[in-house]
CSV table of C-alpha atoms and ligand atoms in Angstrom, one decimal:
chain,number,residue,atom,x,y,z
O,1,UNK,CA,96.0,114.6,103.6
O,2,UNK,CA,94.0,117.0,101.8
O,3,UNK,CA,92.3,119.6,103.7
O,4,UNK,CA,89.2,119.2,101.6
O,5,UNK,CA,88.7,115.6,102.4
O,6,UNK,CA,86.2,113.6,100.5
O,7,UNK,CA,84.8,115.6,97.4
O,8,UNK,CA,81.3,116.5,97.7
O,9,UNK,CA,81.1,114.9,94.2
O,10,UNK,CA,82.5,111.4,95.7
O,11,UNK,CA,79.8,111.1,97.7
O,12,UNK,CA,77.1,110.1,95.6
O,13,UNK,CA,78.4,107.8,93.7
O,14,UNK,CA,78.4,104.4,94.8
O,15,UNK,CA,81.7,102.9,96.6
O,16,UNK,CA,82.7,100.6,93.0
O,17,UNK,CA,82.4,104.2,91.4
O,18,UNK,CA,84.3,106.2,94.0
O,19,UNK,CA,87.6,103.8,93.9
O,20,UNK,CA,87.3,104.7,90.5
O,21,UNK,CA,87.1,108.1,90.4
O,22,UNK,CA,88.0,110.1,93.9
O,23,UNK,CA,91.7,111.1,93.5
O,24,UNK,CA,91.6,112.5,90.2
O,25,UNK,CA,93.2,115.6,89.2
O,26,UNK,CA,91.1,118.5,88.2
O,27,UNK,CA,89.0,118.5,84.8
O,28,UNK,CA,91.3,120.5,82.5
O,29,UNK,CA,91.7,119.7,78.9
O,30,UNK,CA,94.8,118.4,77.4
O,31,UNK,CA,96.2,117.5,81.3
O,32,UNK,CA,96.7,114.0,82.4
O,33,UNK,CA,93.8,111.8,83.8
O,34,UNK,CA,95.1,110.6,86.6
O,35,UNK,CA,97.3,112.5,89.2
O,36,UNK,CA,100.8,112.3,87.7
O,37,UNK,CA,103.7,110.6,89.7
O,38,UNK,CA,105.8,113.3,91.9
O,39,UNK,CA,108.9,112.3,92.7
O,40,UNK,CA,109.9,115.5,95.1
O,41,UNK,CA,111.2,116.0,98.5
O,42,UNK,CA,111.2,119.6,98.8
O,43,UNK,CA,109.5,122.9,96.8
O,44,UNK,CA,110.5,126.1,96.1
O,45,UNK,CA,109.7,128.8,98.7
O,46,UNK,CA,107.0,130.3,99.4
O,47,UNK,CA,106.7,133.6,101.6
O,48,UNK,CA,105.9,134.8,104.4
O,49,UNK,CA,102.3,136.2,102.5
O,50,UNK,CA,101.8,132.8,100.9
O,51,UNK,CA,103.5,130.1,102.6
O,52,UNK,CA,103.7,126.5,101.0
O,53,UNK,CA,104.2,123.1,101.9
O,54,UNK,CA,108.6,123.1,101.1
O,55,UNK,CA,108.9,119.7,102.5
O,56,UNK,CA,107.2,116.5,101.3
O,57,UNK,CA,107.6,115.3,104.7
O,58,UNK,CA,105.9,118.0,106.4
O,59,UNK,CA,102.6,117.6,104.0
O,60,UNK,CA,102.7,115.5,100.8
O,61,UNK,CA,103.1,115.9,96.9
O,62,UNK,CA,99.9,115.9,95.1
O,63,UNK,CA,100.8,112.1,94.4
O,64,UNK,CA,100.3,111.4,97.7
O,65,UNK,CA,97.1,113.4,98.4
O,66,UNK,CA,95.7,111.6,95.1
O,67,UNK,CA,95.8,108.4,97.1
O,68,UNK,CA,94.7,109.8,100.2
O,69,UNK,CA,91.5,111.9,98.9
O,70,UNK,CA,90.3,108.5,97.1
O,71,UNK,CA,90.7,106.0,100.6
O,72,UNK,CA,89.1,108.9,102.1
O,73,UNK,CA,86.3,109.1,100.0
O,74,UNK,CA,86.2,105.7,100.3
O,75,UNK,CA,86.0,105.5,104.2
O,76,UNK,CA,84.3,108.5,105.0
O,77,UNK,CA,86.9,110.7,106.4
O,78,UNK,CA,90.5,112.2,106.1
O,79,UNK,CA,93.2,109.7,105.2
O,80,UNK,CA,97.4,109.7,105.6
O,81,UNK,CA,99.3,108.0,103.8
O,82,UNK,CA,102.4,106.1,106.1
O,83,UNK,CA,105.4,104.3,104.8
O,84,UNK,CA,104.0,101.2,105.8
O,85,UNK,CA,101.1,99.8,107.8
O,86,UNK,CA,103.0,99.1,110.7
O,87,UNK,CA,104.0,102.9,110.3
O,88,UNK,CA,100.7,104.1,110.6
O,89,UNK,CA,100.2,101.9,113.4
O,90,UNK,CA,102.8,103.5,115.7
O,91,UNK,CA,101.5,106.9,114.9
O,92,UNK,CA,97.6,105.6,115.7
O,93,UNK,CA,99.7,104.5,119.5
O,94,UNK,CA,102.0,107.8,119.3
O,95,UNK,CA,98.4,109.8,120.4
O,96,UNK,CA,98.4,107.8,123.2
O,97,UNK,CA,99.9,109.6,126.5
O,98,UNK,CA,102.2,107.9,128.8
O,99,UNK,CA,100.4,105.2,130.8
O,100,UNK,CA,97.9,105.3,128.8
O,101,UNK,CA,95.7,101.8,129.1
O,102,UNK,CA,95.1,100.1,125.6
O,103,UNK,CA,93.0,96.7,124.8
O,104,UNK,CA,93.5,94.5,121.6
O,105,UNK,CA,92.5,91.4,120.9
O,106,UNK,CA,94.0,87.7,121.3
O,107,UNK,CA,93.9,87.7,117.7
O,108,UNK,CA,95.4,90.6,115.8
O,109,UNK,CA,97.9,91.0,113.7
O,110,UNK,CA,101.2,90.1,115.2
O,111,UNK,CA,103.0,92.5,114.3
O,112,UNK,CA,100.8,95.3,116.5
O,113,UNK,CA,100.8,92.8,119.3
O,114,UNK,CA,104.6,93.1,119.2
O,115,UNK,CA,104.8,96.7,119.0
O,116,UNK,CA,102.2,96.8,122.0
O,117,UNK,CA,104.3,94.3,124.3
O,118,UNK,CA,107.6,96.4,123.1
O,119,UNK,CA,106.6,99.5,124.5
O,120,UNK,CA,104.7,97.4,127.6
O,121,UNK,CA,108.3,96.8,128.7
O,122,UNK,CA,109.2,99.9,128.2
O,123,UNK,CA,106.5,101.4,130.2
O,124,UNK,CA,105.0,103.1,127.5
O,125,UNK,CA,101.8,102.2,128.4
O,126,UNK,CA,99.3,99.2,129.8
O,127,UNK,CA,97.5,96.3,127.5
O,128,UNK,CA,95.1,94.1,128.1
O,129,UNK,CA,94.5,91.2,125.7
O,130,UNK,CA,90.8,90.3,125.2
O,131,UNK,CA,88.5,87.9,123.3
O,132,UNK,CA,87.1,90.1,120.8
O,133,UNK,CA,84.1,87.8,120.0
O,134,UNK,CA,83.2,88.4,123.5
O,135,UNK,CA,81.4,91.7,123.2
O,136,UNK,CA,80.3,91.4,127.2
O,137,UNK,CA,84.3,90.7,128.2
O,138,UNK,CA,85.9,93.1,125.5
O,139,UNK,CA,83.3,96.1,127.2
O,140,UNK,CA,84.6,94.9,131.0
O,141,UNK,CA,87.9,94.9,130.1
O,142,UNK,CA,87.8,98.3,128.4
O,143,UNK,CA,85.2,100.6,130.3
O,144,UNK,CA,88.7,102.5,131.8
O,145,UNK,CA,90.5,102.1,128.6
O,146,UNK,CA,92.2,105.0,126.6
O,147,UNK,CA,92.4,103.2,123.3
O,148,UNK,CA,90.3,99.8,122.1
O,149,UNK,CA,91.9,98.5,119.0
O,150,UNK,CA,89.7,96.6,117.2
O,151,UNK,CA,90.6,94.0,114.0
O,152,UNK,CA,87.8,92.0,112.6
O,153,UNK,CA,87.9,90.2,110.5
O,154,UNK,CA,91.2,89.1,112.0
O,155,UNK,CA,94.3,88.0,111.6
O,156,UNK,CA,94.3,84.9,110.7
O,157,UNK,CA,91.5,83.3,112.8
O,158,UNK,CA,88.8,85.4,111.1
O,159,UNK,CA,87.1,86.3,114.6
O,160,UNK,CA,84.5,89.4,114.0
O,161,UNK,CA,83.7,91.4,116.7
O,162,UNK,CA,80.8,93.5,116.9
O,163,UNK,CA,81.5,96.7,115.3
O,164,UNK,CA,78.6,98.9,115.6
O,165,UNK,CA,78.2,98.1,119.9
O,166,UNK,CA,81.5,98.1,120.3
O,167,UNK,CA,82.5,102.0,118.8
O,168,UNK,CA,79.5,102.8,120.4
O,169,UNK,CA,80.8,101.6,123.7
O,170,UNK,CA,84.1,103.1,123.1
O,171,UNK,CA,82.2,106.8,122.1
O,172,UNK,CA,80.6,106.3,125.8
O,173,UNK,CA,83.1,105.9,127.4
O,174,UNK,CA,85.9,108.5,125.9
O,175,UNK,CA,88.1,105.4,124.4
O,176,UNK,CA,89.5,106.1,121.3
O,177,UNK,CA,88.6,102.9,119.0
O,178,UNK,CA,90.5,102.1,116.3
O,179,UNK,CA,89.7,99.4,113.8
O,180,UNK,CA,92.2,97.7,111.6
O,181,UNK,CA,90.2,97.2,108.5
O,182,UNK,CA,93.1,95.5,106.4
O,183,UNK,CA,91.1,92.1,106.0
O,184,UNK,CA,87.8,93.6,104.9
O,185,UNK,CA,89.3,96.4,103.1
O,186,UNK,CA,87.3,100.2,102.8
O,187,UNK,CA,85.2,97.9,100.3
O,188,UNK,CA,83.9,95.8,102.5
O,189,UNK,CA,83.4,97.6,105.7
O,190,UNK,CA,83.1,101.5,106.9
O,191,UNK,CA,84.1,101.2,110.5
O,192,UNK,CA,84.2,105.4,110.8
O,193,UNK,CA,80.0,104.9,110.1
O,194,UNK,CA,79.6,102.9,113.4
O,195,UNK,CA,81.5,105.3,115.6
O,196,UNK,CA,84.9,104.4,115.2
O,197,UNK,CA,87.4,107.1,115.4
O,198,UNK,CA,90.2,105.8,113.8
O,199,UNK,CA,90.7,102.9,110.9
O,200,UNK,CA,93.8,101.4,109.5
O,201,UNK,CA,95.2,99.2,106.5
O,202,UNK,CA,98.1,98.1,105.3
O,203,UNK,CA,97.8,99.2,102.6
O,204,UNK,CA,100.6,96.7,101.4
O,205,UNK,CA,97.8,94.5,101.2
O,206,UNK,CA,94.5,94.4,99.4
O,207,UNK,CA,94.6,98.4,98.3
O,208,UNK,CA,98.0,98.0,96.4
O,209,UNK,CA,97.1,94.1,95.1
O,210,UNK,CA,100.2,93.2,93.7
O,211,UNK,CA,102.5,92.4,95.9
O,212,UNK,CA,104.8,95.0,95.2
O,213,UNK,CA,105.1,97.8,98.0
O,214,UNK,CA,104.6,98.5,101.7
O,215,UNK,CA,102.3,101.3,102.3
O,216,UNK,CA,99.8,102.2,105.1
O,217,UNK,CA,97.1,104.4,105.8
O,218,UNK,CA,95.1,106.3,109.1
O,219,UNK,CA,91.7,107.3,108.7
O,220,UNK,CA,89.8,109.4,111.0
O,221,UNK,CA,86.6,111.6,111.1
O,222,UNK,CA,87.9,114.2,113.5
O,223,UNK,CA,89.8,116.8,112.6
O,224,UNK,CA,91.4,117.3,115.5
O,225,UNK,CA,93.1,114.0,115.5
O,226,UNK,CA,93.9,114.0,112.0
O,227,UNK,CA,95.8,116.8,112.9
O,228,UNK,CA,97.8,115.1,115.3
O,229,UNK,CA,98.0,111.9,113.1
O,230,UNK,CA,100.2,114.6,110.1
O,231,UNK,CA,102.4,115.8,113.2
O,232,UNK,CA,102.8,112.1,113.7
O,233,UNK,CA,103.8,111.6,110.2
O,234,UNK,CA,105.9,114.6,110.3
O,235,UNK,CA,108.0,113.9,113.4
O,236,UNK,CA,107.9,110.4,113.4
O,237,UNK,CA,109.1,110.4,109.9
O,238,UNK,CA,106.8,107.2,108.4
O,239,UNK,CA,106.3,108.7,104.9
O,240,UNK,CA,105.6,107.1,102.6
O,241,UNK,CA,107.4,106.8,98.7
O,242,UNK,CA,105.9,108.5,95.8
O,243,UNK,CA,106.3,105.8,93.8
O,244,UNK,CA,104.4,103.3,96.3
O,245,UNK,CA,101.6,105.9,96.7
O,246,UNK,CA,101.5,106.0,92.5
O,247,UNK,CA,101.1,102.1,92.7
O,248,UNK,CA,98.8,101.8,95.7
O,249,UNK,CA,96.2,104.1,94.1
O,250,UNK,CA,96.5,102.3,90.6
O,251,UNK,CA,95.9,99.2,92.8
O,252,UNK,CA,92.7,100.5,94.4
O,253,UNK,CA,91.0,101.6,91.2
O,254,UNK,CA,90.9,98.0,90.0
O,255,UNK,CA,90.4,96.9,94.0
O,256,UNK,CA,86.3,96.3,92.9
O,257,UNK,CA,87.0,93.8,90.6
O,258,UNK,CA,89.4,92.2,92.1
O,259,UNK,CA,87.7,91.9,95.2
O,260,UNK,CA,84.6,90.6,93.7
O,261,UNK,CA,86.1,87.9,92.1
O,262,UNK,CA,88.6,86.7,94.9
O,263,UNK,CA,85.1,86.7,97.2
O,264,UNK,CA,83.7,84.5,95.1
O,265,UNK,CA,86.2,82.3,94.9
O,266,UNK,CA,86.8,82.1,98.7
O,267,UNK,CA,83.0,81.1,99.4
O,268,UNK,CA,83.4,78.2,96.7
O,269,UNK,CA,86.7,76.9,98.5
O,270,UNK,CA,85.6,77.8,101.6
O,271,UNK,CA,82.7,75.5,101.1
O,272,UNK,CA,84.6,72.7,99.4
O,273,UNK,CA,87.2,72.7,101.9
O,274,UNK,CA,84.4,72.0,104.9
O,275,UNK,CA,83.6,68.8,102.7
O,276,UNK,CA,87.4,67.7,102.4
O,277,UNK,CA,88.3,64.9,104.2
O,278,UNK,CA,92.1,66.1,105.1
O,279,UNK,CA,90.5,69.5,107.0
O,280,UNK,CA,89.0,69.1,110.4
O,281,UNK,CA,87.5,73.3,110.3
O,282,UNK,CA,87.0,76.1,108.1
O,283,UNK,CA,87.0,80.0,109.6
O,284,UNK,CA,85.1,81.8,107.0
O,285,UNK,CA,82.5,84.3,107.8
O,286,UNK,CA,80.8,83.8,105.1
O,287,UNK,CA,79.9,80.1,105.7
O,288,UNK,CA,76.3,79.8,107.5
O,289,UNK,CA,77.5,78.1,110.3
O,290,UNK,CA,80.7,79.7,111.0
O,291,UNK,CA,80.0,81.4,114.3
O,292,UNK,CA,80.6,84.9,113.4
O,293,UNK,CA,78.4,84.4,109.7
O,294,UNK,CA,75.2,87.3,111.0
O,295,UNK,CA,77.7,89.5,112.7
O,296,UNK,CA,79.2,90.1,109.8
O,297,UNK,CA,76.6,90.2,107.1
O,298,UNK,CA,75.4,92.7,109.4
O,299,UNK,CA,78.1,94.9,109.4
O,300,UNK,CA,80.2,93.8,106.3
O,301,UNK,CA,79.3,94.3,102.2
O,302,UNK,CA,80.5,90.6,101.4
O,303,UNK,CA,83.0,88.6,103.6
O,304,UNK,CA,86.0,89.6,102.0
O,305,UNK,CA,89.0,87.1,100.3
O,306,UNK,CA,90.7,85.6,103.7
O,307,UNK,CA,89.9,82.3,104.9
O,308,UNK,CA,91.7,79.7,107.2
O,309,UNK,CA,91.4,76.2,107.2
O,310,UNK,CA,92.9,73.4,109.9
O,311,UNK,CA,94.8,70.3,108.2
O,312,UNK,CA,93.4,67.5,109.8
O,313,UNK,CA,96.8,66.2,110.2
O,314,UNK,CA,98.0,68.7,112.1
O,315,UNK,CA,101.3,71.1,111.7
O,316,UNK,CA,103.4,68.3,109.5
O,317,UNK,CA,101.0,67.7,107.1
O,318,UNK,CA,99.8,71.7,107.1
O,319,UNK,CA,103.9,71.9,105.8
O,320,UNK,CA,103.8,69.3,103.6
O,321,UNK,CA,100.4,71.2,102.1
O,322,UNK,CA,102.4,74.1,101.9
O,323,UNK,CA,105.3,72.4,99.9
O,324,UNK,CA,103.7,70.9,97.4
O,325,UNK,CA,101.0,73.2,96.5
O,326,UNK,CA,102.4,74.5,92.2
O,327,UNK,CA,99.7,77.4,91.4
O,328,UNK,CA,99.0,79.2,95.5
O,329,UNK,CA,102.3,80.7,96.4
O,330,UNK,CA,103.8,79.5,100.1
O,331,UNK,CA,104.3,83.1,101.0
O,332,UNK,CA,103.4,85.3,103.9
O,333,UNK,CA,101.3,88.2,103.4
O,334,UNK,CA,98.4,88.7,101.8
O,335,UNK,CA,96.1,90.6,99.1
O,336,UNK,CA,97.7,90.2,95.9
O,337,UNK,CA,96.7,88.8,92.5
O,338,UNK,CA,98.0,85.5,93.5
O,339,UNK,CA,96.9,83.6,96.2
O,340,UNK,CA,99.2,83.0,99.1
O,341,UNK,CA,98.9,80.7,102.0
O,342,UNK,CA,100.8,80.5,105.5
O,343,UNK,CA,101.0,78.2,108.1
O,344,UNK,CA,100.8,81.0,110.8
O,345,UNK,CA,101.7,79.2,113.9
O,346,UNK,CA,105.3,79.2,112.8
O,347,UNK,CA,105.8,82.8,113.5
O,348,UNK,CA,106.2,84.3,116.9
O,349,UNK,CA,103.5,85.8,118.8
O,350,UNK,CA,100.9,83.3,117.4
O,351,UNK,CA,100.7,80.7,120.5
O,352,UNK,CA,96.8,81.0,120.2
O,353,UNK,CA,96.7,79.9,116.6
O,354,UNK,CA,96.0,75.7,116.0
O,355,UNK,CA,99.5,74.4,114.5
O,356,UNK,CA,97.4,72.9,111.6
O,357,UNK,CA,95.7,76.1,110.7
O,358,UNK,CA,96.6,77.6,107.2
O,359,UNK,CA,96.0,81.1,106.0
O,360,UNK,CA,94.4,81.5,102.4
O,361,UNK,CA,94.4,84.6,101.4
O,362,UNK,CA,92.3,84.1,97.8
O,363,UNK,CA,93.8,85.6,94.6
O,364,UNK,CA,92.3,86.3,90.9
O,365,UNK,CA,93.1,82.7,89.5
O,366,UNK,CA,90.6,80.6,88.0
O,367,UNK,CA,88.8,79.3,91.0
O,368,UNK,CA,89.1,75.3,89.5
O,369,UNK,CA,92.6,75.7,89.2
O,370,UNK,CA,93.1,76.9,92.7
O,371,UNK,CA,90.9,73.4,94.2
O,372,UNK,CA,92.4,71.1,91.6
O,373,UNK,CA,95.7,72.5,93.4
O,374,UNK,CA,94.4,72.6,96.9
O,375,UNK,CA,92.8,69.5,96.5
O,376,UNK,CA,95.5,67.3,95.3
O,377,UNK,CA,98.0,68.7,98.0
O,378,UNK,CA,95.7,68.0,100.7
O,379,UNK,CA,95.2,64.6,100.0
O,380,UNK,CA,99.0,64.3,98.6
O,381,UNK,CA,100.2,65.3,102.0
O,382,UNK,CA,97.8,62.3,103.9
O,383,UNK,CA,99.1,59.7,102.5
O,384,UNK,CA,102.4,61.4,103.7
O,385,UNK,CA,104.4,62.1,100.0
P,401,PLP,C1,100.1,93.4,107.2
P,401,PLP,C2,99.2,93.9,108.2
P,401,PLP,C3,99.6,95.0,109.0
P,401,PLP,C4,100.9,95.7,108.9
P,401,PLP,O1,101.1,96.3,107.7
P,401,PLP,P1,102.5,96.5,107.0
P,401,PLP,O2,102.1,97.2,105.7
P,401,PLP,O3,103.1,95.1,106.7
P,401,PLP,O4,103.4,97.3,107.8
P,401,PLP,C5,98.6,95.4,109.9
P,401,PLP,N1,97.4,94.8,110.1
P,401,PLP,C6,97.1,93.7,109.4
P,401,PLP,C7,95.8,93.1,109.6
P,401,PLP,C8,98.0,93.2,108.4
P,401,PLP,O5,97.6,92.2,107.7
């Protein structure tokens, strides 16, 4: 965190620009571009007249802040850097006080849902689990809350709630709302400009883009709160590496590109699949008829690289899709390069999720080479092979 936040400069340049070029060093002649990687935990003294940050832990390296100055740019408030999503995720909770009443969606990432139930049984504090599509149910169920966690699109049934009424709600009521904004990535949605207080990512996923790190990051608008979230950091101890915060910010200068082109691709699949005899649904927002298509051109820019798609026969043949597909990797995760795919059932905590359903999450590989692949394992994995 930077106590400047988002340059002035960042501002009016558009978002494409901004990923581009918040997080840079100052303009001095003969110094390096980019923001140099800092490999430090601690810095000489400073004194009682002029204190410094000693600690990385207690503040940063500039490495860090790079990162952290161009997400916040980005989202349109302060960001922290944690050592991992999941990290970041505790420390949004750790504001919460004892007892405290939070609501999160059926669908979320599981990971949070099992952090939620964990401290549940520990008496850390009370959840309720709601339909997020429901905007009607999600505002009963949370008129008394202390936190509403919101994730949309989510993970991996691509539900979208309604952004804009339900910060609102939560601003009328005193909750504090936080959205997990790993699947539409600061990109594609700004949750902090409908009234949200808090936003996350993993980082790990689109931002970085390469499959190689764990990183997470908190967003917030109030300065109070962030704050709170750097005492988080600090005491809790989620930092995050030097080297991953390097990477993650090389990641979300070409993050435009990227995205763009894996968009593209998952509408065309997306699309193709709905015609494919093997797969009985497609959960895309950007499909016309998917339920959730004018929430989110509403309240998205584009509808992001994530798809899911049911195997018409079922979990078994979902596998065998899974098995024999050569150029999308049968991984977990998401928001590299290279397109992965996930039967998500199979984990724990996703009882909701149709045994069939398979995860895309749409890389940067030729978008032919991806259906010749997808198509030939579908209909491989019918006639049972
Ligand atoms: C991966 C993920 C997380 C957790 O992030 P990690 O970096 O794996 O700790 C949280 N939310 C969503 C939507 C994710 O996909």
């Amino acid at each position: 965190m930077n106590d400047s936040g988002p340059g002035a400069e960042d501002t009016k340049y558009r978002p494409d620009t901004v990923a581009v070029t918040a997080g840079r060093p100052p303009a001095t002649a003969g110094q390096p571009m980019n923001v140099p990687l800092t490999p430090a935990s601690n810095f000489r003294a400073g004194t009682a007249e002029a204190p410094v940050i000693e600690y990385s832990r207690d503040g940063g390296t500039a490495t860090w802040h790079a990162l952290e100055d161009a997400v916040g740019a980005l989202e349109g408030g302060t960001a922290l850097a944690f050592g991992s999503g999941m990290g970041a995720a505790a420390a949004l909770l750790d504001l919460l006080p004892t007892g405290a009443h939070v609501v999160v969606p059926t669908d979320s990432y599981a990971g949070v849902r099992a952090l939620l139930a964990d401290g549940a049984a520990h008496g850390r504090w009370k959840v309720t689990i709601v339909d997020i599509t429901d905007t009607a149910a999600t505002k009963q169920a949370a008129w008394a809350a202390d936190m509403l966690w919101l994730e949309s699109p989510s993970n991996p049934m691509m539900e979208v709630a309604d952004l804009p009424e339900l910060c609102q709600f939560g601003r009328s009521t005193g909750a504090l709302v936080v959205v997990d904004n790993t699947f539409a990535t600061p990109l594609g949605q700004r949750p902090l400009d409908f009234g949200a207080q808090l936003v996350l990512h993993s980082a790990t996923k689109f931002i970085g883009g390469h499959s190689d790190l764990l990183l997470g990051i908190a967003v917030t608008n109030d300065f109070e709160l962030a704050g709170r979230l750097a005492t988080r950091r600090k005491l809790g101890g989620a930092a995050p590496g030097a080297l991953e915060c390097f990477l993650a910010l090389r990641g979300l200068r070409t993050l435009a590109v990227r995205l763009a082109r894996s968009q593209e691709s998952a509408g065309i699949l997306a699309r193709r699949l709905q015609e494919h005899e093997e797969v009985s649904r497609v959960r895309y927002p950007g499909l016309v008829d998917d339920p959730w298509h004018d929430r989110a051109a509403a309240q998205m820019n584009g509808f992001g690289a994530m798809l899911s798609f049911e195997v018409a026969g079922g979990a078994e043949a979902a596998d065998l899709v899974c098995a024999t597909l050569r150029v999308l990797v049968s991984a977990t995760s998401l928001g590299g390069v290279e397109s992965t795919i996930e039967r998500r059932a199979k984990l724990a905590g996703q009882e909701h999720v149709p045994p069939g359903l398979l995860r895309l999450s749409v890389g940067i590989e030729h978008v032919e080479d991806l259906w010749t692949d997808l198509d030939r394992a579908l209909t491989g994995a019918a006639s049972g092979y």
